[in-house]
PDB file of C-alpha atoms in Angstrom:
ATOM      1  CA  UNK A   1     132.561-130.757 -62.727  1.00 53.00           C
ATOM      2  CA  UNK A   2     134.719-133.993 -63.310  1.00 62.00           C
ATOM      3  CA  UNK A   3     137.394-135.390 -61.401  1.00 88.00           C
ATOM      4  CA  UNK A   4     137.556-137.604 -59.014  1.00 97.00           C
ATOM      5  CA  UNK A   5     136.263-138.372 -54.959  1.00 98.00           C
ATOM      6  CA  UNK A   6     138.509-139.043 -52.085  1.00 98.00           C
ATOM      7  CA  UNK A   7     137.268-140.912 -49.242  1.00 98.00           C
ATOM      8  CA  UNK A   8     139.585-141.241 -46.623  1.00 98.00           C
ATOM      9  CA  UNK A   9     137.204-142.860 -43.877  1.00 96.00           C
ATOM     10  CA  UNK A  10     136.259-146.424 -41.923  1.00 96.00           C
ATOM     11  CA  UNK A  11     136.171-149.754 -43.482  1.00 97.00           C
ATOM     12  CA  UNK A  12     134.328-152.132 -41.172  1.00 96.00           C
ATOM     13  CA  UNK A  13     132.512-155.585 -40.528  1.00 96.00           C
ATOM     14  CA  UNK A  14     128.922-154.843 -39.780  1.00 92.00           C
ATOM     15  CA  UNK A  15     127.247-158.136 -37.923  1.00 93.00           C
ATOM     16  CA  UNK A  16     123.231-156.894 -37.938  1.00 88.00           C
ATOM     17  CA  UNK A  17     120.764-158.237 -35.992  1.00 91.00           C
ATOM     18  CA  UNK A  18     117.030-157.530 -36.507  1.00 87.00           C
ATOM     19  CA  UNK A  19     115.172-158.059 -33.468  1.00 88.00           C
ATOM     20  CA  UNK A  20     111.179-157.617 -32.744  1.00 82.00           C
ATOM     21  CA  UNK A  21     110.362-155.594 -29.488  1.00 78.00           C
ATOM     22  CA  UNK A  22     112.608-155.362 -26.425  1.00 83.00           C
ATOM     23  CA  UNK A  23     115.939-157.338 -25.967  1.00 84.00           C
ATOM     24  CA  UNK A  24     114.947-160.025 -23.075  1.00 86.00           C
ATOM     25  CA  UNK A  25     117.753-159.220 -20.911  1.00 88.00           C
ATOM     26  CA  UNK A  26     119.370-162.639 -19.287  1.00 92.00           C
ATOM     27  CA  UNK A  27     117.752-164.916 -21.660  1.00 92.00           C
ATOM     28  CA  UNK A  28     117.489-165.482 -25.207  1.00 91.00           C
ATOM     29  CA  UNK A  29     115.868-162.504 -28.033  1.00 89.00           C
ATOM     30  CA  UNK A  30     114.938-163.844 -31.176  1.00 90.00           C
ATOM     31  CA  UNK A  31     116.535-162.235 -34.036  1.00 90.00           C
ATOM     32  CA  UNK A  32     117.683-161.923 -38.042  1.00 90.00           C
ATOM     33  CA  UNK A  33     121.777-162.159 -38.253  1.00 93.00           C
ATOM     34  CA  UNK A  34     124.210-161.353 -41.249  1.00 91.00           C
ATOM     35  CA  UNK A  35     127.378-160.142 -41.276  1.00 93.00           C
ATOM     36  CA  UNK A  36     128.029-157.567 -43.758  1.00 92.00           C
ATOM     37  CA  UNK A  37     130.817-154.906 -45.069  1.00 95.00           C
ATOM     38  CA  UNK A  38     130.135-151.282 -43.923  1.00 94.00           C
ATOM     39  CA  UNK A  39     132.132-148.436 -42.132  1.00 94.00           C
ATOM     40  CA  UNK A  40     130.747-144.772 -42.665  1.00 94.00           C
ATOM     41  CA  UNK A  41     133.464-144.327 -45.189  1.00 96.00           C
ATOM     42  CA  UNK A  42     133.552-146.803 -46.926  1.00 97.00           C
ATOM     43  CA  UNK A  43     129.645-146.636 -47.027  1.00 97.00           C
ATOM     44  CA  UNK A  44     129.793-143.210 -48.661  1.00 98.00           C
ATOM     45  CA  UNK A  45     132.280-144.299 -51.531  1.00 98.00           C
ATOM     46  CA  UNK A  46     129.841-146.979 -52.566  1.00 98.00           C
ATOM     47  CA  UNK A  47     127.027-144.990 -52.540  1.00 98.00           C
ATOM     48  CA  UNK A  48     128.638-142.270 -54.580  1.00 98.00           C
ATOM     49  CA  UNK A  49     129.612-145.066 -56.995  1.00 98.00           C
ATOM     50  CA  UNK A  50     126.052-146.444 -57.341  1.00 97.00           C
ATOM     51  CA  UNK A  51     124.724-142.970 -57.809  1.00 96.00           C
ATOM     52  CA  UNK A  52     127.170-142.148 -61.003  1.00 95.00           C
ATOM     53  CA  UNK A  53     130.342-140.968 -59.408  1.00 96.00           C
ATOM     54  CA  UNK A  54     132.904-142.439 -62.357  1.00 93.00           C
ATOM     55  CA  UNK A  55     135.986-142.953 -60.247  1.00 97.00           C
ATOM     56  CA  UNK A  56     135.760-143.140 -56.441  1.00 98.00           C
ATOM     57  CA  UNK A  57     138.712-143.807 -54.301  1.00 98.00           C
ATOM     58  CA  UNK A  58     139.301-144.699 -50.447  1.00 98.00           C
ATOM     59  CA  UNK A  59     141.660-144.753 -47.896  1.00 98.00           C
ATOM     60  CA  UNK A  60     141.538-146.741 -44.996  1.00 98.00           C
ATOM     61  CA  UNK A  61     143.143-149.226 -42.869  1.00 98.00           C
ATOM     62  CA  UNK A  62     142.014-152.738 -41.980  1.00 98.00           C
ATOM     63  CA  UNK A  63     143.276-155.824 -40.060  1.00 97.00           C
ATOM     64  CA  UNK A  64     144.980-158.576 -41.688  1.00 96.00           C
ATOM     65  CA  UNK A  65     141.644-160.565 -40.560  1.00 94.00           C
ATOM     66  CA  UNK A  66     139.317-159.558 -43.347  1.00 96.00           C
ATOM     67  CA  UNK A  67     141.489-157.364 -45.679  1.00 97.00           C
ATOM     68  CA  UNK A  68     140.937-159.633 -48.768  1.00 97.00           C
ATOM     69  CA  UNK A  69     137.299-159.687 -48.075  1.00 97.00           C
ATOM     70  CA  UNK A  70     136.688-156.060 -47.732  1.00 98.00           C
ATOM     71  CA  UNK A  71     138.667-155.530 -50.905  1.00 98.00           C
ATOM     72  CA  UNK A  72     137.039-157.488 -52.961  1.00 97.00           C
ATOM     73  CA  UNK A  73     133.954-155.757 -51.727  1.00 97.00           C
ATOM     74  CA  UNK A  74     134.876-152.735 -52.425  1.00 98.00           C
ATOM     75  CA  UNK A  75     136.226-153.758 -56.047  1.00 98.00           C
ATOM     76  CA  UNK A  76     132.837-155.099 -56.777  1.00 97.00           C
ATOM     77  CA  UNK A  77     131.160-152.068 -55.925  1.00 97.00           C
ATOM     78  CA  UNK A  78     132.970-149.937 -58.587  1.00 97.00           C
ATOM     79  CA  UNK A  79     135.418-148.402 -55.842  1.00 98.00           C
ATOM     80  CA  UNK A  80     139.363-148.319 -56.064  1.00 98.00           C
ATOM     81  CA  UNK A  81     140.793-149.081 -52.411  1.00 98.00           C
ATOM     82  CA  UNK A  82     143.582-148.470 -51.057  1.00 97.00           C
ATOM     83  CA  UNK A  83     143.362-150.170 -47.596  1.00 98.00           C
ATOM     84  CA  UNK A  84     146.406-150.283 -45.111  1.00 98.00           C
ATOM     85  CA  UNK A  85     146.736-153.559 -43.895  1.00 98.00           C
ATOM     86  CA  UNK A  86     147.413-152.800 -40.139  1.00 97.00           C
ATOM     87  CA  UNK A  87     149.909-155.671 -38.469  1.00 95.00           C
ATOM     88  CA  UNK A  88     148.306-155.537 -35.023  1.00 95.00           C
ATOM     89  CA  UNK A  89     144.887-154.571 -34.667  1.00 97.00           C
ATOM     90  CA  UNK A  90     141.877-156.452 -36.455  1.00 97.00           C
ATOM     91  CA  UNK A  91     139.553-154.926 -38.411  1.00 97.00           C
ATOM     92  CA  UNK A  92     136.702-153.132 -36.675  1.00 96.00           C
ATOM     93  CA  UNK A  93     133.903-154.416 -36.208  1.00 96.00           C
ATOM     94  CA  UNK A  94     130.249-152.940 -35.081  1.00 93.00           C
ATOM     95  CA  UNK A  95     127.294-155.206 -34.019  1.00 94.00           C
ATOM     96  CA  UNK A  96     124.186-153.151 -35.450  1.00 89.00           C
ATOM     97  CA  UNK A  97     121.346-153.913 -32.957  1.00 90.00           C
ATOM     98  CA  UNK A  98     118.110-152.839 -35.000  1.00 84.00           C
ATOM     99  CA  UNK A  99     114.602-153.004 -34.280  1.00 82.00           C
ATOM    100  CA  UNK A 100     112.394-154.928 -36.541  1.00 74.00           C
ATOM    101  CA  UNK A 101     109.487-152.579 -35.886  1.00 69.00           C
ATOM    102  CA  UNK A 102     108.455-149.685 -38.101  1.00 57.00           C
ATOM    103  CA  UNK A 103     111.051-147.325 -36.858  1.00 63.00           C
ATOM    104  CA  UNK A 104     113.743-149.490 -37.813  1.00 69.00           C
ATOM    105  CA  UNK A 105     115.929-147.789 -35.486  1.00 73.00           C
ATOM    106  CA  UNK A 106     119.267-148.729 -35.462  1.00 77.00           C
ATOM    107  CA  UNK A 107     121.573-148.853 -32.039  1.00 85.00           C
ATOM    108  CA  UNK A 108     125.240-149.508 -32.256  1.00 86.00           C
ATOM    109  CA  UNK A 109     128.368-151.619 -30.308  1.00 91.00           C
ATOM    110  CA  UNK A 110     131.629-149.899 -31.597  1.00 90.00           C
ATOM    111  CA  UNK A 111     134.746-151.552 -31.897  1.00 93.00           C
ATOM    112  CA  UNK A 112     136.860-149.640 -34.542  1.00 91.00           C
ATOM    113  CA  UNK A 113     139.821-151.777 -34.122  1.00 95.00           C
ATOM    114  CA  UNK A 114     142.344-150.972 -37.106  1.00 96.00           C
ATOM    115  CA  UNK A 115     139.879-148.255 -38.853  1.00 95.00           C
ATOM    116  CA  UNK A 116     141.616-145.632 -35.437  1.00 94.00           C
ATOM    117  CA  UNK A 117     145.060-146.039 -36.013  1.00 96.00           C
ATOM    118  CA  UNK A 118     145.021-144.465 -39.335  1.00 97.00           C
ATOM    119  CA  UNK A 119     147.408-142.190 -39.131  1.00 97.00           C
ATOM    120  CA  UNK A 120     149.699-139.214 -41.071  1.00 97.00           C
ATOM    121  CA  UNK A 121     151.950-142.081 -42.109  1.00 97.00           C
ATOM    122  CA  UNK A 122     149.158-143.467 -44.347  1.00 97.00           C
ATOM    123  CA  UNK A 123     148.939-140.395 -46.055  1.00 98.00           C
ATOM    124  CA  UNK A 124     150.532-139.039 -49.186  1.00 97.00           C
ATOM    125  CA  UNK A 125     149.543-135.765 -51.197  1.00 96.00           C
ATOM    126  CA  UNK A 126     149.575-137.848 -54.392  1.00 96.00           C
ATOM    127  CA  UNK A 127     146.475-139.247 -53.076  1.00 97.00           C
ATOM    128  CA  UNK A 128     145.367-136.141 -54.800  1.00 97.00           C
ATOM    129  CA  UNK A 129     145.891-136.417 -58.059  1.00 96.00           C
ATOM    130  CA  UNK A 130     143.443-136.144 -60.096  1.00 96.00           C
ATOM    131  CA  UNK A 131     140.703-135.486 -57.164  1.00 97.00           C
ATOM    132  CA  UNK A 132     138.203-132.875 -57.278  1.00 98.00           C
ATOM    133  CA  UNK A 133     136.606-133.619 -53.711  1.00 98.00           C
ATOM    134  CA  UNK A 134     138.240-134.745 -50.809  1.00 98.00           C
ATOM    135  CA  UNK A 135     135.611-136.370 -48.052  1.00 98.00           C
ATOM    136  CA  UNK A 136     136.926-137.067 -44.462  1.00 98.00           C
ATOM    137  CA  UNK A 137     134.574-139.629 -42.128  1.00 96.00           C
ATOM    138  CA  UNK A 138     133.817-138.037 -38.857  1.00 94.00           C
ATOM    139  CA  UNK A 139     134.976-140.548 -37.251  1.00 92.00           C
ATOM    140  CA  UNK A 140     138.275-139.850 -38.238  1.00 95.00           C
ATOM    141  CA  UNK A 141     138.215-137.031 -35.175  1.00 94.00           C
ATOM    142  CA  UNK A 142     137.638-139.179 -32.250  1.00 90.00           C
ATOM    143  CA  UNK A 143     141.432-140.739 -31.906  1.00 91.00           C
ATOM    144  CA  UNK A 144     144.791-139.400 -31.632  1.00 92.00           C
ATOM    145  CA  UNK A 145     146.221-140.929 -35.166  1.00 93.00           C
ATOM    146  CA  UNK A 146     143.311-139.948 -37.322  1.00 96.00           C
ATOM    147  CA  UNK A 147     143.212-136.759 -36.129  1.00 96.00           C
ATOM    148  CA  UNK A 148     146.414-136.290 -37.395  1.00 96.00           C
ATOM    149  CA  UNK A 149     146.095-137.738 -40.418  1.00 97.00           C
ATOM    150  CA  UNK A 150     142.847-135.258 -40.740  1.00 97.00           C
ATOM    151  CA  UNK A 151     145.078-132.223 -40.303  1.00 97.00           C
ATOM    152  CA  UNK A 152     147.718-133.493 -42.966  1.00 97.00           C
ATOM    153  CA  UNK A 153     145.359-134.114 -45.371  1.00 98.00           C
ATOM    154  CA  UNK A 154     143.442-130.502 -44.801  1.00 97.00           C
ATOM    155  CA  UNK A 155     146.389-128.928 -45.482  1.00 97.00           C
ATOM    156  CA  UNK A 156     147.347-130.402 -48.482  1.00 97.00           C
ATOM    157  CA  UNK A 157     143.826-130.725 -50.077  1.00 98.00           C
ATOM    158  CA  UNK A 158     143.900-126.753 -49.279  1.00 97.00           C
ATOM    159  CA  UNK A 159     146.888-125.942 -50.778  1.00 97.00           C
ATOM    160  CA  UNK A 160     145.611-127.865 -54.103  1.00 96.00           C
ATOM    161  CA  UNK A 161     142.206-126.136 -54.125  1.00 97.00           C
ATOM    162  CA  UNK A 162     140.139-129.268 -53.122  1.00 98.00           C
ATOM    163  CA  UNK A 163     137.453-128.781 -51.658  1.00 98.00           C
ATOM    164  CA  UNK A 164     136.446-130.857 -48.359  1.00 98.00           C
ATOM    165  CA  UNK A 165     133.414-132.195 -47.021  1.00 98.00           C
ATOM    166  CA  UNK A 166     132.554-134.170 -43.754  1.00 98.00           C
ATOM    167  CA  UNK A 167     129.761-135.776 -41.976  1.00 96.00           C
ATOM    168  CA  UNK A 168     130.178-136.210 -38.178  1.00 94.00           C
ATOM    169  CA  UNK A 169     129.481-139.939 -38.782  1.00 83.00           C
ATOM    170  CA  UNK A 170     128.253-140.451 -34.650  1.00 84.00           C
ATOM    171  CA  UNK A 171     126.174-138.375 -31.988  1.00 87.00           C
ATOM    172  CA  UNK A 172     127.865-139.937 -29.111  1.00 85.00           C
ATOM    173  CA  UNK A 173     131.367-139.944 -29.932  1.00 86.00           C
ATOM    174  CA  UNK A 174     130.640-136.048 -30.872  1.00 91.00           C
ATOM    175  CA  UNK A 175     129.818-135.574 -27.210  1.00 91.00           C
ATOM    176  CA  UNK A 176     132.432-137.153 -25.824  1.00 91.00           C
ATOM    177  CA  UNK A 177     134.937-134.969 -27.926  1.00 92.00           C
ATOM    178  CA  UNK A 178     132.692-132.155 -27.649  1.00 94.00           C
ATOM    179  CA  UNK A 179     131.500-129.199 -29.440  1.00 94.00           C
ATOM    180  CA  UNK A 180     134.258-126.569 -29.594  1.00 94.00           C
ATOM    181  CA  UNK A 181     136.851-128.937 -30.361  1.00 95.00           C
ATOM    182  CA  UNK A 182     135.642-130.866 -33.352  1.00 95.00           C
ATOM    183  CA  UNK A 183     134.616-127.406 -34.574  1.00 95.00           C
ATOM    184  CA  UNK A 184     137.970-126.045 -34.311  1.00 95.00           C
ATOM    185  CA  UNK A 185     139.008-129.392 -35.853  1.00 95.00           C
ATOM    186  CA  UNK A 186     137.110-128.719 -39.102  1.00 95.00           C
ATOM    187  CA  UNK A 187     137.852-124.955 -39.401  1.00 93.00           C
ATOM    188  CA  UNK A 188     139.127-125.447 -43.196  1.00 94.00           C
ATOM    189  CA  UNK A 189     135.870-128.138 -44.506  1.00 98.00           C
ATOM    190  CA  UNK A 190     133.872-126.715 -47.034  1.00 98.00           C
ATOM    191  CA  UNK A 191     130.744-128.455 -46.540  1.00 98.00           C
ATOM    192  CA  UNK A 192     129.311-129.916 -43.342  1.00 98.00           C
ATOM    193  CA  UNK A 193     126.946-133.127 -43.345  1.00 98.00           C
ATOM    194  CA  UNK A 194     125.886-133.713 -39.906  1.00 97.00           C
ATOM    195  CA  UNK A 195     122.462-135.238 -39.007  1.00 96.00           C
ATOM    196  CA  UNK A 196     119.715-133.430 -37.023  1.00 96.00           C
ATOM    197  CA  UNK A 197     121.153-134.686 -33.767  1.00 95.00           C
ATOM    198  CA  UNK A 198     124.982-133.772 -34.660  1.00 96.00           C
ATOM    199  CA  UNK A 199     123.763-130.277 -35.647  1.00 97.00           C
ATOM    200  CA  UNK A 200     121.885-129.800 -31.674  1.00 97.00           C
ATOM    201  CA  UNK A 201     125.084-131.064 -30.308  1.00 95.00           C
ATOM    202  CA  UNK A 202     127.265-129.229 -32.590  1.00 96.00           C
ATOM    203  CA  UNK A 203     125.231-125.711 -31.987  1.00 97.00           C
ATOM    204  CA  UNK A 204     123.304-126.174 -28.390  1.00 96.00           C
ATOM    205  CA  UNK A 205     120.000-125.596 -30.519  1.00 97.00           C
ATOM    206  CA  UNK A 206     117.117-128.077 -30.473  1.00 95.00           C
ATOM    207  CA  UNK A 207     115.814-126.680 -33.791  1.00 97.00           C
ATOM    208  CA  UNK A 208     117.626-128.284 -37.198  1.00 97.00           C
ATOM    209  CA  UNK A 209     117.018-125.247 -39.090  1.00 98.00           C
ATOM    210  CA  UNK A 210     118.462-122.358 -36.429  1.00 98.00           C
ATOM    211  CA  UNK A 211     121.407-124.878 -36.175  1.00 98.00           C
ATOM    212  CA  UNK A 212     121.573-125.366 -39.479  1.00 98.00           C
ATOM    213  CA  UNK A 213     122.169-121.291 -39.927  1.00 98.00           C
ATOM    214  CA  UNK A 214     124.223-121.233 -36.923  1.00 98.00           C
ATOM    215  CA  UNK A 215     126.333-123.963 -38.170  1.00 98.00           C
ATOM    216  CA  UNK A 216     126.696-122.561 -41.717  1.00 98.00           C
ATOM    217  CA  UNK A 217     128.295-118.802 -40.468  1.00 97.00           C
ATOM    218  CA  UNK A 218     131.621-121.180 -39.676  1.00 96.00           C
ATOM    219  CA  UNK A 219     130.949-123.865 -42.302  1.00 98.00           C
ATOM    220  CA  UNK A 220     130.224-122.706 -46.412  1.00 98.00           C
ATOM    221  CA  UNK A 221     127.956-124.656 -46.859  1.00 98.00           C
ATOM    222  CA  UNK A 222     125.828-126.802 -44.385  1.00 98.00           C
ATOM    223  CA  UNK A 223     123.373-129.684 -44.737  1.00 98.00           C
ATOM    224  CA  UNK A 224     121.421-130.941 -41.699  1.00 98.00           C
ATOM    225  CA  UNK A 225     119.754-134.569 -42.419  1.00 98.00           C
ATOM    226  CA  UNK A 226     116.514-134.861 -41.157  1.00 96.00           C
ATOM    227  CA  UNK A 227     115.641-138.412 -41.765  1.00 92.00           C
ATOM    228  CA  UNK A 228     112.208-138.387 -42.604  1.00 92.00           C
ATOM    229  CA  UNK A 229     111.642-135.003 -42.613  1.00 95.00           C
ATOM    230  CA  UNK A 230     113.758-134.618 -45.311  1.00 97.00           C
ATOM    231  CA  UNK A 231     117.236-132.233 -45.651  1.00 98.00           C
ATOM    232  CA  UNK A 232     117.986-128.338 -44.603  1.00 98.00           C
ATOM    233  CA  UNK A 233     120.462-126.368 -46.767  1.00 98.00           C
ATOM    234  CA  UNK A 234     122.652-123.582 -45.477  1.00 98.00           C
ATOM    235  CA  UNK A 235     124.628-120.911 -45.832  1.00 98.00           C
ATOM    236  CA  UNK A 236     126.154-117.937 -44.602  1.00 97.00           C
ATOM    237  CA  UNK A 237     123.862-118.019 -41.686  1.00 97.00           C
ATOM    238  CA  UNK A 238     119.957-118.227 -43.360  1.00 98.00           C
ATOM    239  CA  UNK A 239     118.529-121.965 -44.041  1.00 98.00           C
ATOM    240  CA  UNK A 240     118.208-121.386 -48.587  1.00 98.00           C
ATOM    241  CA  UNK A 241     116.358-124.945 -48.718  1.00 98.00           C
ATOM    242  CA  UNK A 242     114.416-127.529 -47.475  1.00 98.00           C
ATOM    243  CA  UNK A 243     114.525-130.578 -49.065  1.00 98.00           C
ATOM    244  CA  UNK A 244     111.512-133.766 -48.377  1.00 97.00           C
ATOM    245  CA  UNK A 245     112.279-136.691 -48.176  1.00 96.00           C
ATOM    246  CA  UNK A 246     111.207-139.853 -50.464  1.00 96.00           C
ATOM    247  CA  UNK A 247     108.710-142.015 -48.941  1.00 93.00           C
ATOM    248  CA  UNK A 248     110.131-145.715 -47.901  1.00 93.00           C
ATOM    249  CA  UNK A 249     109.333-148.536 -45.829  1.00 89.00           C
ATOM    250  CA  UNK A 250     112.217-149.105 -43.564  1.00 85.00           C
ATOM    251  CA  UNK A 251     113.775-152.397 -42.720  1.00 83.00           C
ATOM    252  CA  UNK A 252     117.269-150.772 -41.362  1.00 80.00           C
ATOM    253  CA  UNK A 253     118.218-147.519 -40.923  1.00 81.00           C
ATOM    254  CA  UNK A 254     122.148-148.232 -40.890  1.00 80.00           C
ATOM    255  CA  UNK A 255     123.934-146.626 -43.256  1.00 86.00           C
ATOM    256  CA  UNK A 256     120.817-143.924 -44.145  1.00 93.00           C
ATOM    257  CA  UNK A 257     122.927-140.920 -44.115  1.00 95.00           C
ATOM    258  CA  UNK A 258     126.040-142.180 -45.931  1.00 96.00           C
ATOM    259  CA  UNK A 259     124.284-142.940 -48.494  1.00 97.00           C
ATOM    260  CA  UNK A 260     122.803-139.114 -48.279  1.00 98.00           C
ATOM    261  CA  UNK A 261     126.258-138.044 -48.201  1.00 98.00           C
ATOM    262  CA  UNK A 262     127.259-140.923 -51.324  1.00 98.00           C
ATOM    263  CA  UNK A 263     124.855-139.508 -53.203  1.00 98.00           C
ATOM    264  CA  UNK A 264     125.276-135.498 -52.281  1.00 98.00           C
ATOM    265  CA  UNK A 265     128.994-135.692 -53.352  1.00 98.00           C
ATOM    266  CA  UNK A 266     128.423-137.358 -56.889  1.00 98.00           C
ATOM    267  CA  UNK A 267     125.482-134.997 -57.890  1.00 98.00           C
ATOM    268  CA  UNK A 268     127.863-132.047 -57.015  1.00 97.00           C
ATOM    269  CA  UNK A 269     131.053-134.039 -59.068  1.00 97.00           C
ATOM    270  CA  UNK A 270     128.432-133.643 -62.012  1.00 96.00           C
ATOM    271  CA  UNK A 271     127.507-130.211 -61.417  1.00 96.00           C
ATOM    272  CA  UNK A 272     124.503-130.118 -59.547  1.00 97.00           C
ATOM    273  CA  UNK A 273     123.565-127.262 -57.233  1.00 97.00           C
ATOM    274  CA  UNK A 274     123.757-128.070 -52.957  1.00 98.00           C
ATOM    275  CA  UNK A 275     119.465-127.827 -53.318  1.00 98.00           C
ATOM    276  CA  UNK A 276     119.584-130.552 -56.377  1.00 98.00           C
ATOM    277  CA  UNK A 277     122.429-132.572 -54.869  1.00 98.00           C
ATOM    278  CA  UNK A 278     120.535-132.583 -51.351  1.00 98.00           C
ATOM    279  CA  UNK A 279     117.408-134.153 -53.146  1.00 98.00           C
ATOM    280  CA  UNK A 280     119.772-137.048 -54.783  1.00 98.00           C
ATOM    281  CA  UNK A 281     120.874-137.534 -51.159  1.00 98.00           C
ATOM    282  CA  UNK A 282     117.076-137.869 -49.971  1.00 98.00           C
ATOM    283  CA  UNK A 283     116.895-140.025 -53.059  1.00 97.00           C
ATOM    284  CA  UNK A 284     119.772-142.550 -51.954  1.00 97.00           C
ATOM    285  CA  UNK A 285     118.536-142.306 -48.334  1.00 96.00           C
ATOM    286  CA  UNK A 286     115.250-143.547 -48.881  1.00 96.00           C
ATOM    287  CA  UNK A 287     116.680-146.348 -51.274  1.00 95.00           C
ATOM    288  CA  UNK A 288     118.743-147.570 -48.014  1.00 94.00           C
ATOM    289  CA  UNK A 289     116.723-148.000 -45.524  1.00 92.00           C
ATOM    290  CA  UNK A 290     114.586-150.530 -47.267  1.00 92.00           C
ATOM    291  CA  UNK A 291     118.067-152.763 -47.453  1.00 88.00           C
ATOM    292  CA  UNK A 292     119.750-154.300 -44.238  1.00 82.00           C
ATOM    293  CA  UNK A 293     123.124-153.142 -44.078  1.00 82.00           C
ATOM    294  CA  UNK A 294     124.860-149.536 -45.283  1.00 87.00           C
ATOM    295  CA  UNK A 295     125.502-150.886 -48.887  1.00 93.00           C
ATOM    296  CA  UNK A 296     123.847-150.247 -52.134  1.00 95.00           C
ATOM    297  CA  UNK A 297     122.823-153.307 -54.398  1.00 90.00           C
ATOM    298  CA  UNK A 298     126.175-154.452 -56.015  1.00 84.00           C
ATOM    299  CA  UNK A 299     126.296-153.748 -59.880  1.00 84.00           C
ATOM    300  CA  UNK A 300     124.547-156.730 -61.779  1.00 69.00           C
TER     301      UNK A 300
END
């Protein structure tokens, strides 16, 4: 209990567009614009904030472009950054295509710009200090420099005793990387976060709970996010909870699962069980989709 979170993760400009029905290919699809802060990381530290996490921290790196502005969004959401201010690339940016319907599904462009070239250099172990939880983003895996800087900050994390989570963050970057080697990439995380899709791809398994168990005999503890079905807790191989979800009407699904894993991380910093801390993540989930974009409210 007590202590601080780590996110080391993405910081990103999300440009949203709600559209109704198919896109009109050639021609012209009406749709609902903005242009919003997000980035899986960065996502999660907010949430974790909004859900009573005292002190939240993150690293990432940004583009001179929009470093002030991300900041200052950040700062207003109750988290301390640290953002690298990278001198070549611009700050990534993801153009959330979601449909307007009742699914609210959500379908992404990826340009991650500055948020890849993260690297060991950005690291130091007094990033530690005073943390009790260290969470990586997922999407720290899929480049050459974050993957490096995922391995540095492992080892140091497990030589301090603090404990690791991560969430897989994307389905198809997983599957380009593949199976075996993010798993080997995440031998020393303590908990696993992976949605119902990352958990088939991560295990071979169409069924959340058997990957779930599978998942959890090389992972402590795992939990599978289910969406509307709610979450699946494991460990050491059986599934010990399932966990509904919280009725909501969704507008936008973006951001649904960080703010699972926001929530998840601060309910454990206060002591709550995985079962407990999974319903505050169902909690947070359901309060997200009913907002465009993968923030929560600011404070005020």
């Amino acid at each position: 209990m007590g202590g601080g979170l780590l996110v080391v993760g993405d910081v990103i400009t999300d440009v949203v567009a709600r559209h109704r029905g198919p896109l009109a290919a050639g021609t012209d699809t009406a749709a609902s614009i903005r242009t919003v802060a997000g980035g899986a990381g960065a996502n999660v530290a907010c949430w974790a904030v909004h859900r009573g996490a005292a002190d939240v921290r993150l690293l990432g790196r940004v583009g001179a472009d929009a470093a002030a502005w991300h900041e200052r969004e950040l700062v207003a959401q109750g988290v301390r950054p640290q953002l690298v201010v990278d001198p070549l690339a611009p700050t990534g940016t993801v153009i959330c295509m979601v449909d307007g319907g009742a699914s609210a599904e959500r379908t992404f462009l990826t340009d991650s710009g500055a948020s890849q070239r993260l690297g060991p250099a950005d690291w130091s172990d007094a990033l530690l200090d005073g943390v009790a939880r260290l969470h990586l983003s997922g999407y720290l895996l899929f480049s050459e420099p974050t993957r490096g800087l995922v391995a540095v900050a492992l080892e140091t994390a497990r030589a301090r005793g603090v404990p690791v989570s991560l969430d897989p963050a994307s389905a198809g970057f997983l599957a380009e990387l593949g199976a075996e080697r993010f798993l080997t990439l995440i031998e020393d995380v303590d908990v696993l976060l992976p949605s119902q899709d990352e958990a088939g791809l991560l295990t071979g398994l169409g069924d959340a709970a058997e990957a779930a168990a599978e998942l959890s005999r090389r992972v402590p503890l795992v939990v599978v996010k289910q969406g509307r079905e709610g979450a699946l807790v494991a460990r050491s191989g059986k599934v010990r909870a399932r966990v509904p979800a919280v009725p909501a009407t969704a507008r936008d699904t973006t951001g649904a699962g960080d703010a699972f894993t926001g929530a998840f991380l601060a309910a454990l910093l206060a002591g709550a069980g995985p079962e407990d801390a999974a319903a505050e993540g169902c909690r947070a989930g359901a309060r997200a989709v009913e907002r465009v974009g993968g923030r929560p409210p600011a404070p005020g």
